[in-house]
Coordinates of N, CA and C in Angstrom, one line a residue:
K5 N 9.3 9.5 -6.2 CA 8.1 10.2 -6.1 C 7.0 9.7 -5.1
V6 N 6.1 10.6 -4.8 CA 5.2 10.2 -3.8 C 3.9 10.3 -4.4
W7 N 3.1 9.2 -4.5 CA 1.7 9.2 -5.0 C 0.6 9.3 -3.9
D8 N -0.7 9.7 -4.4 CA -1.8 9.6 -3.6 C -2.5 8.3 -3.6
A9 N -2.4 7.6 -2.6 CA -2.8 6.2 -2.7 C -3.9 5.7 -3.1
V10 N -5.2 6.7 -3.2 CA -6.3 6.4 -3.5 C -6.7 6.7 -5.1
T11 N -6.0 8.0 -5.4 CA -6.5 8.2 -6.6 C -5.3 7.9 -7.9
G12 N -4.1 7.7 -7.3 CA -2.8 7.4 -8.0 C -2.2 8.7 -8.5
K13 N -2.6 9.8 -8.2 CA -2.2 11.2 -8.5 C -0.8 11.1 -8.1
D14 N 0.1 11.9 -9.0 CA 1.5 12.0 -8.8 C 1.4 13.2 -7.9
L15 N 2.2 13.2 -6.6 CA 1.9 14.3 -5.7 C 3.3 15.3 -5.7
I16 N 4.2 14.7 -5.6 CA 5.6 15.3 -5.5 C 6.8 14.4 -6.1
T17 N 7.8 15.1 -6.4 CA 9.2 14.3 -6.7 C 10.3 14.6 -5.7
L18 N 10.9 13.7 -5.3 CA 12.0 13.9 -4.5 C 13.1 13.8 -5.1
S19 N 13.9 14.6 -5.4 CA 15.0 14.6 -6.3 C 16.4 14.0 -5.5
H20 N 17.0 13.4 -6.7 CA 18.2 12.7 -6.0 C 19.1 12.8 -7.4
G21 N 20.7 12.8 -6.9 CA 21.5 12.8 -8.0 C 21.9 11.3 -8.5
N22 N 21.4 10.4 -8.0 CA 21.7 9.0 -8.6 C 20.5 8.2 -8.3
I23 N 20.6 6.9 -8.6 CA 19.4 5.7 -8.5 C 19.1 5.8 -7.1
V24 N 17.7 5.9 -6.8 CA 17.1 5.3 -5.4 C 16.6 4.1 -5.5
K25 N 17.1 3.3 -4.5 CA 17.0 1.8 -4.4 C 15.9 1.4 -3.5
S26 N 15.7 2.4 -2.2 CA 14.7 2.0 -1.6 C 14.2 3.2 -0.8
A27 N 12.7 3.4 -0.2 CA 12.2 4.4 0.5 C 11.2 3.8 1.4
D28 N 10.9 4.5 2.3 CA 10.0 4.3 3.3 C 9.6 5.8 4.1
F29 N 8.1 5.6 4.4 CA 7.7 6.6 5.3 C 8.1 6.6 6.5
V30 N 8.4 7.3 7.4 CA 8.8 7.7 8.9 C 7.5 7.6 9.6
G31 N 6.8 6.8 9.9 CA 5.4 6.4 10.6 C 4.6 7.2 9.8
N32 N 3.6 7.8 10.8 CA 2.4 8.5 10.0 C 2.7 9.8 10.1
T33 N 3.9 10.2 9.4 CA 4.7 11.7 9.2 C 4.7 11.8 7.6
D34 N 5.0 13.3 7.5 CA 5.3 13.7 6.1 C 6.7 13.5 5.7
L35 N 7.4 12.8 6.6 CA 8.9 12.5 6.2 C 9.2 11.2 5.5
V36 N 9.8 11.2 4.5 CA 10.2 9.9 3.8 C 11.7 9.9 4.0
V37 N 12.2 8.6 4.3 CA 13.5 8.0 4.3 C 14.0 7.4 3.1
T38 N 15.0 7.6 2.5 CA 15.5 6.9 1.2 C 17.0 6.6 1.1
G39 N 17.2 5.4 0.5 CA 18.5 5.2 0.2 C 19.1 5.2 -1.2
S40 N 20.3 5.5 -1.4 CA 20.5 5.7 -3.0 C 21.8 5.0 -3.3
Q41 N 22.2 4.9 -4.5 CA 23.2 4.4 -5.1 C 24.4 5.2 -4.7
D42 N 24.3 6.6 -4.2 CA 25.3 7.4 -4.1 C 26.0 7.1 -2.5
K43 N 25.4 6.0 -1.9 CA 25.7 5.8 -0.5 C 25.1 6.3 0.7
A44 N 24.3 7.4 0.2 CA 23.6 8.3 1.2 C 22.3 7.9 1.7
V45 N 21.9 8.0 2.9 CA 20.5 7.9 3.4 C 20.0 9.2 4.0
R46 N 19.1 9.5 3.2 CA 18.4 10.9 3.4 C 17.0 10.9 4.0
V47 N 16.7 12.0 4.7 CA 15.4 12.1 5.2 C 14.6 13.5 4.4
F48 N 13.4 13.2 3.9 CA 12.8 14.3 2.9 C 11.6 14.6 3.9
D49 N 11.1 15.8 3.8 CA 10.1 16.4 4.6 C 9.3 16.7 3.2
I50 N 8.1 16.0 2.9 CA 7.3 16.5 1.4 C 6.7 17.8 1.5
N51 N 6.9 18.5 2.5 CA 6.2 19.9 2.4 C 7.4 20.9 2.0
R52 N 8.6 20.2 2.7 CA 9.8 21.4 2.1 C 10.9 20.2 1.6
P53 N 10.4 19.6 0.1 CA 11.3 18.6 -0.7 C 12.7 18.9 -1.2
D54 N 13.0 20.1 -1.1 CA 14.3 20.8 -1.6 C 15.3 20.6 -0.8
T55 N 15.1 20.4 0.7 CA 16.0 20.6 1.8 C 16.1 19.3 2.6
P56 N 16.4 18.2 1.9 CA 16.5 17.0 2.7 C 17.8 17.1 3.4
T57 N 17.6 16.1 4.7 CA 18.9 15.8 5.7 C 19.5 14.7 5.5
T58 N 20.8 14.4 5.2 CA 21.6 13.3 5.1 C 21.9 12.8 6.5
V59 N 21.3 11.8 6.9 CA 21.4 11.2 8.4 C 22.4 10.0 8.4
V60 N 22.9 9.4 7.0 CA 24.2 8.5 7.5 C 24.9 8.4 5.9
S61 N 25.8 8.3 5.8 CA 26.5 7.9 4.5 C 27.6 6.7 4.8
H62 N 27.0 5.7 3.9 CA 27.7 4.5 4.0 C 28.9 4.4 3.2
T63 N 29.8 3.1 3.3 CA 30.6 2.9 2.4 C 30.7 2.2 1.1
A64 N 29.2 2.2 0.8 CA 28.9 1.4 -0.3 C 27.3 1.8 -0.5
P65 N 27.1 1.5 -1.9 CA 25.5 2.1 -2.3 C 24.8 1.2 -1.2
V66 N 23.6 2.0 -1.0 CA 22.5 2.0 -0.2 C 21.4 0.7 -0.8
R67 N 21.1 -0.4 -0.6 CA 20.2 -1.3 -0.9 C 18.9 -1.3 -0.7
S68 N 18.6 -1.3 0.6 CA 17.2 -1.0 1.4 C 17.2 -0.3 2.5
V69 N 16.3 0.5 3.0 CA 15.8 1.5 3.9 C 14.5 1.1 4.6
K70 N 14.4 1.0 5.9 CA 13.0 0.8 6.5 C 13.3 1.8 8.0
W71 N 11.9 2.1 8.1 CA 11.9 3.0 9.5 C 11.3 2.1 10.4
S72 N 12.2 2.0 11.6 CA 11.5 1.1 12.8 C 10.5 1.9 13.8
K73 N 9.5 1.6 13.7 CA 8.4 2.6 14.6 C 8.8 2.3 15.9
H74 N 9.2 1.0 16.5 CA 9.6 0.4 17.4 C 10.5 1.0 18.3
L75 N 11.8 1.0 17.2 CA 13.2 1.7 18.0 C 13.2 3.3 17.6
R76 N 12.4 3.7 16.7 CA 12.6 5.0 16.3 C 13.8 5.3 15.6
L77 N 14.3 4.1 14.7 CA 15.4 4.2 14.1 C 15.3 3.9 12.6
V78 N 16.1 4.6 11.5 CA 16.2 4.1 10.4 C 17.3 2.7 10.1
I79 N 16.6 1.8 9.5 CA 17.7 0.8 9.3 C 17.8 0.8 7.8
C80 N 19.3 0.3 7.5 CA 19.7 0.5 6.0 C 20.7 -0.3 6.0
A81 N 20.6 -1.1 4.9 CA 21.7 -2.3 4.4 C 22.4 -1.7 3.1
D82 N 23.4 -2.1 3.0 CA 24.2 -1.7 1.9 C 25.0 -2.8 1.3
N83 N 25.6 -2.6 0.0 CA 26.5 -3.6 -0.7 C 27.7 -4.0 -0.1
N84 N 27.9 -3.5 1.1 CA 29.3 -4.0 2.0 C 28.7 -5.3 2.8
N85 N 27.6 -5.6 2.8 CA 27.2 -6.4 3.8 C 27.0 -5.9 5.4
S86 N 26.5 -4.8 5.5 CA 26.0 -3.9 6.6 C 24.8 -3.5 6.6
I87 N 24.4 -3.9 7.8 CA 23.1 -3.3 8.0 C 23.2 -2.4 9.3
N88 N 22.9 -1.1 9.1 CA 23.2 0.1 10.1 C 21.5 0.4 10.7
L89 N 21.6 0.4 11.9 CA 20.5 1.0 12.7 C 21.0 2.4 13.4
V90 N 20.2 3.6 12.6 CA 20.7 4.8 12.8 C 19.6 5.7 13.5
D91 N 20.3 6.5 14.1 CA 19.3 7.6 14.9 C 19.2 8.7 14.0
P92 N 18.0 9.1 13.5 CA 18.0 10.2 12.5 C 18.3 11.5 13.4
R93 N 18.0 11.6 14.4 CA 18.1 12.9 15.2 C 19.6 13.1 15.4
A94 N 20.3 12.3 15.7 CA 21.7 12.4 15.9 C 22.7 12.2 14.9
S95 N 22.2 11.5 13.8 CA 22.8 10.9 12.5 C 24.2 10.4 13.0
S96 N 23.6 9.4 13.7 CA 24.8 8.2 14.2 C 24.4 6.9 14.3
V97 N 24.9 6.0 14.0 CA 24.8 4.5 13.9 C 24.9 4.0 15.3
V98 N 23.8 3.4 15.7 CA 23.8 3.0 17.4 C 23.9 1.5 17.0
K99 N 24.0 0.8 16.0 CA 24.0 -0.7 16.1 C 24.3 -1.3 14.7
S100 N 25.1 -2.3 14.6 CA 25.4 -2.7 13.0 C 25.2 -4.1 13.3
L101 N 24.5 -4.7 12.1 CA 24.5 -6.2 11.8 C 25.3 -6.6 10.6
E102 N 25.8 -7.9 10.4 CA 26.0 -8.3 9.1 C 25.5 -9.3 8.6
A103 N 25.7 -9.4 7.3 CA 25.0 -10.7 6.4 C 25.5 -10.6 5.2
P104 N 26.2 -11.6 4.6 CA 26.7 -11.8 3.2 C 25.9 -11.4 2.1
G105 N 26.2 -10.6 1.2 CA 25.4 -10.6 0.1 C 23.8 -10.1 0.2
I106 N 23.5 -9.1 1.2 CA 22.3 -8.6 1.2 C 21.6 -7.9 0.0
A107 N 20.4 -8.7 -0.2 CA 19.4 -8.1 -1.6 C 18.4 -7.3 -0.8
N108 N 17.7 -7.6 0.3 CA 16.7 -6.8 0.9 C 16.7 -6.9 2.4
I109 N 15.8 -6.0 3.4 CA 15.5 -6.3 4.5 C 14.2 -6.1 4.6
S110 N 13.5 -6.3 5.6 CA 12.1 -6.2 6.1 C 11.9 -6.4 7.2
L111 N 10.8 -5.4 7.7 CA 10.2 -5.4 9.0 C 9.0 -6.0 9.6
T112 N 8.5 -6.9 10.5 CA 7.2 -7.0 10.8 C 6.5 -5.9 11.0
N113 N 5.3 -6.0 11.1 CA 4.5 -4.9 11.3 C 4.7 -4.0 12.4
D114 N 5.1 -4.7 13.8 CA 5.2 -4.2 14.8 C 6.6 -3.6 15.1
G115 N 7.5 -3.8 13.7 CA 8.8 -3.3 14.2 C 9.8 -4.0 15.0
R116 N 9.4 -5.1 15.4 CA 10.5 -5.9 16.5 C 11.3 -7.1 15.8
L117 N 10.9 -7.3 14.4 CA 11.5 -8.6 13.6 C 12.0 -7.8 12.6
L118 N 13.1 -8.0 12.3 CA 14.0 -7.5 11.1 C 14.2 -8.9 10.3
S119 N 13.8 -8.8 9.1 CA 14.5 -10.4 8.3 C 15.2 -9.5 7.2
C120 N 16.1 -10.5 6.3 CA 16.8 -10.3 5.6 C 17.0 -11.5 4.6
A121 N 17.0 -10.9 3.3 CA 17.5 -11.9 2.1 C 18.9 -11.7 1.9
A122 N 19.9 -12.6 1.9 CA 21.1 -12.6 1.8 C 21.6 -13.9 1.0
G123 N 22.1 -13.6 -0.5 CA 22.4 -15.0 -1.1 C 21.3 -15.9 -1.3
K124 N 21.4 -17.1 -0.5 CA 20.7 -18.2 -0.7 C 20.3 -18.4 1.0
C125 N 20.5 -17.3 1.9 CA 20.5 -17.3 3.5 C 18.9 -16.7 3.5
I126 N 18.2 -17.0 4.7 CA 17.1 -16.2 4.8 C 17.3 -16.1 6.6
L127 N 17.4 -14.9 7.2 CA 18.0 -14.4 8.2 C 16.9 -13.7 8.9
A128 N 16.8 -13.5 10.4 CA 15.8 -12.7 11.0 C 16.4 -12.2 12.3
W129 N 16.3 -11.1 12.7 CA 16.6 -10.6 14.3 C 15.6 -10.3 14.9
D130 N 15.6 -10.5 16.3 CA 14.9 -9.8 17.4 C 15.4 -8.6 17.9
L131 N 14.7 -7.4 17.5 CA 15.3 -6.0 17.6 C 15.3 -5.7 19.0
D132 N 14.5 -6.4 20.0 CA 14.6 -5.8 21.2 C 16.1 -6.6 22.0
T133 N 16.4 -7.6 21.6 CA 17.7 -8.3 21.9 C 19.0 -8.2 21.0
F134 N 18.5 -7.9 19.6 CA 19.6 -8.1 18.7 C 20.0 -9.5 18.6
T135 N 19.2 -10.6 19.0 CA 19.6 -11.9 18.5 C 19.2 -12.6 17.5
T136 N 19.9 -13.4 16.9 CA 19.3 -14.3 15.6 C 18.4 -15.2 16.1
V137 N 17.1 -15.0 15.4 CA 16.0 -15.8 15.7 C 15.6 -16.6 14.5
K138 N 16.5 -16.7 13.2 CA 16.3 -17.3 12.1 C 17.5 -17.3 11.1
D139 N 17.9 -18.3 10.8 CA 19.2 -18.4 9.8 C 19.0 -19.7 9.2
F140 N 18.4 -19.8 7.9 CA 18.4 -21.2 7.2 C 18.8 -21.1 5.8
T141 N 19.2 -21.9 4.8 CA 19.8 -21.7 3.9 C 18.9 -22.7 2.8
V142 N 18.4 -22.0 1.6 CA 17.7 -22.4 0.6 C 18.5 -22.8 -0.6
D143 N 17.9 -23.3 -1.7 CA 18.8 -23.6 -2.8 C 18.6 -22.8 -3.8
Y144 N 18.1 -21.5 -3.8 CA 18.0 -20.6 -4.7 C 18.4 -19.3 -4.2
D145 N 18.6 -18.3 -5.1 CA 19.2 -16.9 -4.4 C 17.7 -16.3 -4.3
V146 N 17.8 -15.8 -3.0 CA 16.7 -15.0 -2.3 C 17.0 -13.8 -2.5
S147 N 15.6 -12.7 -3.1 CA 15.8 -11.3 -3.4 C 15.1 -10.6 -2.3
V148 N 13.9 -11.4 -1.8 CA 13.2 -10.5 -0.7 C 12.8 -11.9 0.2
T149 N 12.5 -11.3 1.5 CA 11.8 -11.9 2.5 C 10.8 -10.9 3.3
A150 N 9.9 -11.7 3.8 CA 8.9 -10.9 4.8 C 8.4 -11.7 5.5
I151 N 8.0 -11.4 6.8 CA 7.3 -12.4 8.0 C 6.1 -11.7 8.4
N152 N 5.0 -12.4 8.4 CA 3.9 -12.2 8.6 C 3.7 -11.5 10.6
P153 N 2.6 -11.0 10.6 CA 2.5 -10.5 12.0 C 2.5 -11.3 13.0
E154 N 1.9 -12.4 12.8 CA 2.1 -13.9 13.9 C 3.1 -14.4 14.0
R155 N 4.3 -14.3 13.0 CA 5.6 -14.8 13.2 C 5.2 -16.5 12.9
T156 N 4.4 -16.7 12.0 CA 4.0 -18.3 11.4 C 4.5 -18.4 10.1
R157 N 4.7 -17.5 9.5 CA 5.0 -17.4 7.7 C 6.1 -16.6 7.6
I158 N 7.0 -17.3 6.5 CA 7.9 -16.4 5.7 C 7.6 -16.4 4.3
V159 N 7.7 -15.5 3.9 CA 7.6 -15.5 2.1 C 9.0 -15.1 1.6
T160 N 9.2 -15.4 0.5 CA 10.4 -15.1 -0.2 C 10.0 -14.9 -1.7
G161 N 11.0 -14.1 -2.6 CA 11.0 -14.0 -3.7 C 12.3 -14.5 -4.3
G162 N 12.4 -15.2 -5.7 CA 13.5 -15.4 -6.1 C 13.9 -14.8 -6.9
R163 N 15.5 -14.5 -6.8 CA 15.7 -13.6 -7.6 C 16.0 -13.8 -9.4
S164 N 16.2 -15.0 -9.7 CA 16.3 -15.5 -10.9 C 15.5 -16.3 -11.6
D165 N 14.4 -17.2 -10.6 CA 13.5 -18.2 -11.0 C 12.0 -17.5 -10.8
L166 N 12.0 -16.3 -10.0 CA 10.9 -15.3 -10.3 C 9.8 -15.9 -9.2
L167 N 9.9 -17.1 -8.9 CA 8.7 -17.6 -7.9 C 8.8 -17.1 -6.6
I168 N 7.5 -17.2 -6.0 CA 7.0 -16.8 -4.7 C 6.9 -17.8 -3.8
R169 N 7.7 -18.2 -2.8 CA 7.6 -19.1 -1.7 C 7.0 -18.8 -0.3
S170 N 6.4 -19.8 0.2 CA 6.0 -19.3 1.7 C 6.2 -20.7 2.7
Y171 N 7.0 -20.3 3.6 CA 7.4 -21.4 4.8 C 7.0 -21.0 5.8
D172 N 7.0 -22.5 6.8 CA 6.5 -22.3 8.0 C 7.5 -21.6 9.1
F173 N 7.1 -20.6 9.7 CA 8.4 -19.9 10.4 C 9.0 -20.8 11.5
A174 N 8.2 -21.7 12.4 CA 8.9 -22.5 13.0 C 9.8 -23.7 12.7
T175 N 9.5 -24.3 11.6 CA 9.9 -25.6 11.2 C 10.6 -25.7 9.8
E176 N 10.6 -24.2 9.2 CA 11.2 -24.0 7.8 C 10.9 -24.7 6.8
K177 N 9.9 -25.5 7.1 CA 9.2 -26.2 5.9 C 8.3 -25.4 4.5
Q178 N 8.8 -25.5 3.4 CA 8.3 -24.9 2.6 C 6.9 -25.4 2.4
M179 N 5.8 -24.4 2.6 CA 4.4 -24.5 2.5 C 3.6 -24.6 1.0
D180 N 4.1 -23.4 0.5 CA 3.4 -23.0 -1.0 C 4.5 -22.4 -2.1
T181 N 4.1 -22.5 -3.1 CA 5.0 -22.0 -4.2 C 3.9 -21.2 -5.2
H182 N 4.2 -20.1 -5.6 CA 3.3 -19.5 -6.6 C 4.2 -18.8 -7.8
K183 N 3.7 -18.5 -8.8 CA 4.3 -18.1 -10.0 C 3.4 -17.1 -10.6
G184 N 3.8 -16.0 -11.2 CA 3.0 -15.0 -11.8 C 3.9 -13.7 -12.2
H185 N 5.0 -13.5 -11.6 CA 5.9 -12.6 -11.9 C 6.7 -12.7 -13.1
H186 N 7.0 -11.9 -14.0 CA 8.0 -11.8 -15.0 C 9.4 -11.1 -14.9
G187 N 9.6 -10.7 -13.6 CA 10.9 -10.0 -13.5 C 11.3 -10.2 -12.2
S188 N 12.5 -10.0 -11.7 CA 12.9 -10.3 -10.3 C 12.0 -9.4 -9.4
V189 N 11.8 -10.1 -8.2 CA 11.0 -9.8 -7.1 C 11.8 -8.7 -6.3
H190 N 11.5 -7.5 -6.1 CA 12.1 -6.6 -5.4 C 11.8 -6.1 -4.0
D191 N 10.5 -6.4 -3.5 CA 9.9 -6.1 -2.2 C 8.6 -7.0 -2.0
A192 N 8.4 -7.0 -0.4 CA 7.1 -7.9 0.0 C 7.0 -7.6 1.3
C193 N 5.6 -7.5 1.5 CA 5.3 -7.1 2.7 C 3.7 -7.7 3.0
F194 N 3.5 -8.0 4.4 CA 2.2 -8.4 4.7 C 1.2 -7.3 5.1
S195 N -0.1 -7.8 4.9 CA -1.2 -6.8 5.3 C -1.3 -6.8 6.7
P196 N -1.4 -5.7 7.7 CA -1.8 -5.8 9.1 C -2.2 -7.0 9.6
D197 N -3.2 -7.4 9.0 CA -3.9 -8.8 9.5 C -3.1 -10.1 9.1
G198 N -2.3 -9.9 8.2 CA -1.6 -11.3 8.1 C -2.2 -12.1 6.9
Q199 N -3.3 -11.6 6.3 CA -4.4 -12.6 5.9 C -3.7 -12.6 4.3
I200 N -3.0 -11.3 3.7 CA -2.4 -11.5 2.4 C -1.1 -10.7 2.5
Y201 N -0.5 -10.8 1.5 CA 0.7 -10.1 1.3 C 1.0 -9.8 -0.3
A202 N 1.9 -9.0 -0.5 CA 1.9 -8.0 -1.7 C 3.5 -8.2 -2.0
T203 N 3.7 -8.4 -3.3 CA 4.9 -8.6 -4.0 C 5.1 -7.5 -5.1
G204 N 6.4 -6.9 -4.9 CA 6.5 -5.7 -6.1 C 7.8 -6.3 -6.9
S205 N 7.4 -6.4 -8.1 CA 8.6 -7.0 -9.2 C 9.3 -6.0 -10.2
E206 N 10.2 -6.4 -10.8 CA 10.8 -5.7 -12.0 C 9.9 -5.6 -13.1
D207 N 9.0 -6.5 -13.0 CA 7.8 -6.6 -14.1 C 7.1 -5.5 -14.1
G208 N 7.1 -4.4 -13.3 CA 6.1 -3.4 -13.1 C 5.0 -3.8 -12.4
T209 N 4.8 -4.8 -12.0 CA 3.6 -5.0 -11.2 C 3.6 -5.3 -9.7
V210 N 2.8 -5.0 -9.2 CA 2.4 -5.5 -7.6 C 1.4 -6.6 -7.7
R211 N 1.4 -7.7 -7.1 CA 0.7 -8.7 -7.0 C 0.2 -9.1 -5.7
L212 N -0.8 -9.4 -5.3 CA -1.4 -9.8 -3.9 C -1.6 -11.4 -4.1
W213 N -1.2 -12.1 -2.9 CA -1.4 -13.2 -2.7 C -2.0 -13.4 -1.1
Q214 N -2.6 -14.9 -1.1 CA -3.2 -15.2 0.1 C -2.1 -15.9 0.8
T215 N -2.2 -15.5 2.1 CA -1.5 -16.4 3.3 C -1.8 -18.0 3.4
N216 N -3.1 -18.0 3.3 CA -3.8 -19.5 3.2 C -4.6 -19.5 2.0
P217 N -4.1 -19.7 1.1 CA -4.8 -20.0 -0.3 C -6.2 -21.1 0.1
G218 N -7.1 -20.4 -0.6 CA -8.5 -21.2 -1.0 C -9.5 -20.7 0.2
S219 N -9.1 -19.7 1.0 CA -10.0 -19.1 2.0 C -10.6 -18.0 1.4
E220 N -12.0 -17.7 1.8 CA -12.5 -16.4 1.4 C -12.1 -15.3 2.2
Y221 N -11.6 -13.9 1.5 CA -10.9 -12.7 1.8 C -11.0 -12.0 0.9
G222 N -11.7 -10.7 0.9 CA -11.7 -9.6 0.2 C -12.3 -9.8 -1.0
L223 N -11.4 -9.7 -2.2 CA -11.6 -9.9 -3.4 C -11.6 -11.6 -3.8
W224 N -11.3 -12.3 -3.0 CA -11.2 -14.0 -3.1 C -12.7 -14.4 -2.5
Q225 N -13.8 -14.3 -3.3 CA -15.0 -15.1 -3.0 C -15.1 -16.0 -3.6
F226 N -15.8 -17.1 -3.2 CA -16.1 -18.3 -4.2 C -17.9 -18.7 -4.2
R227 N -18.2 -18.9 -5.5 CA -19.4 -19.1 -5.7 C -20.0 -20.6 -5.3
K228 N -21.4 -20.3 -4.7 CA -21.9 -21.6 -3.9 C -22.8 -22.2 -5.4
A229 N -22.5 -23.4 -5.3 CA -23.1 -24.2 -6.1 C -24.5 -24.1 -5.9

């Protein structure tokens, strides 16, 4: 479904024959890319929702899709440990990456850094060079990762312990731990200024967290004595 972000009104339904695992807007357009349990990645025009285009078919159910505004490619991850970068105009895979046990992929706001939650591993690739810039292991199953625009923080969600953790990007040292969700965390992203990040959970909630807890920002205001 597509909703009005201001009013919350249900605008349109993009019909699929199977469970949809992920969706993303194609930049500032009326196009939406989706990844489904039926292994297909589709692009919908919300003005003509009954005629989607299948841009690629995976060999396994698709777990996560993102639109890279930097490369102008669809990035999609499946249950066979594959991440494909797809040119939607030619319906062709231009690059493939691999990671064991992929749960989720995420892009920085500039679209130049791709991060991945895979089992107990946190990975990131530079999409200009396709080199691995981050690969470290934690002691819990990671369900999501996201990197702030300044590339100084990584946040993760736990698959079973439901905790949100924040790490220093350079040192990989854990900085903060937050709890509040009552179901597995399925997505996370930073605001454009990097000051807050949002997490979406199976418990039906989206929660906002400060990148630097304790500072005044937006709704976080402190009363003066």
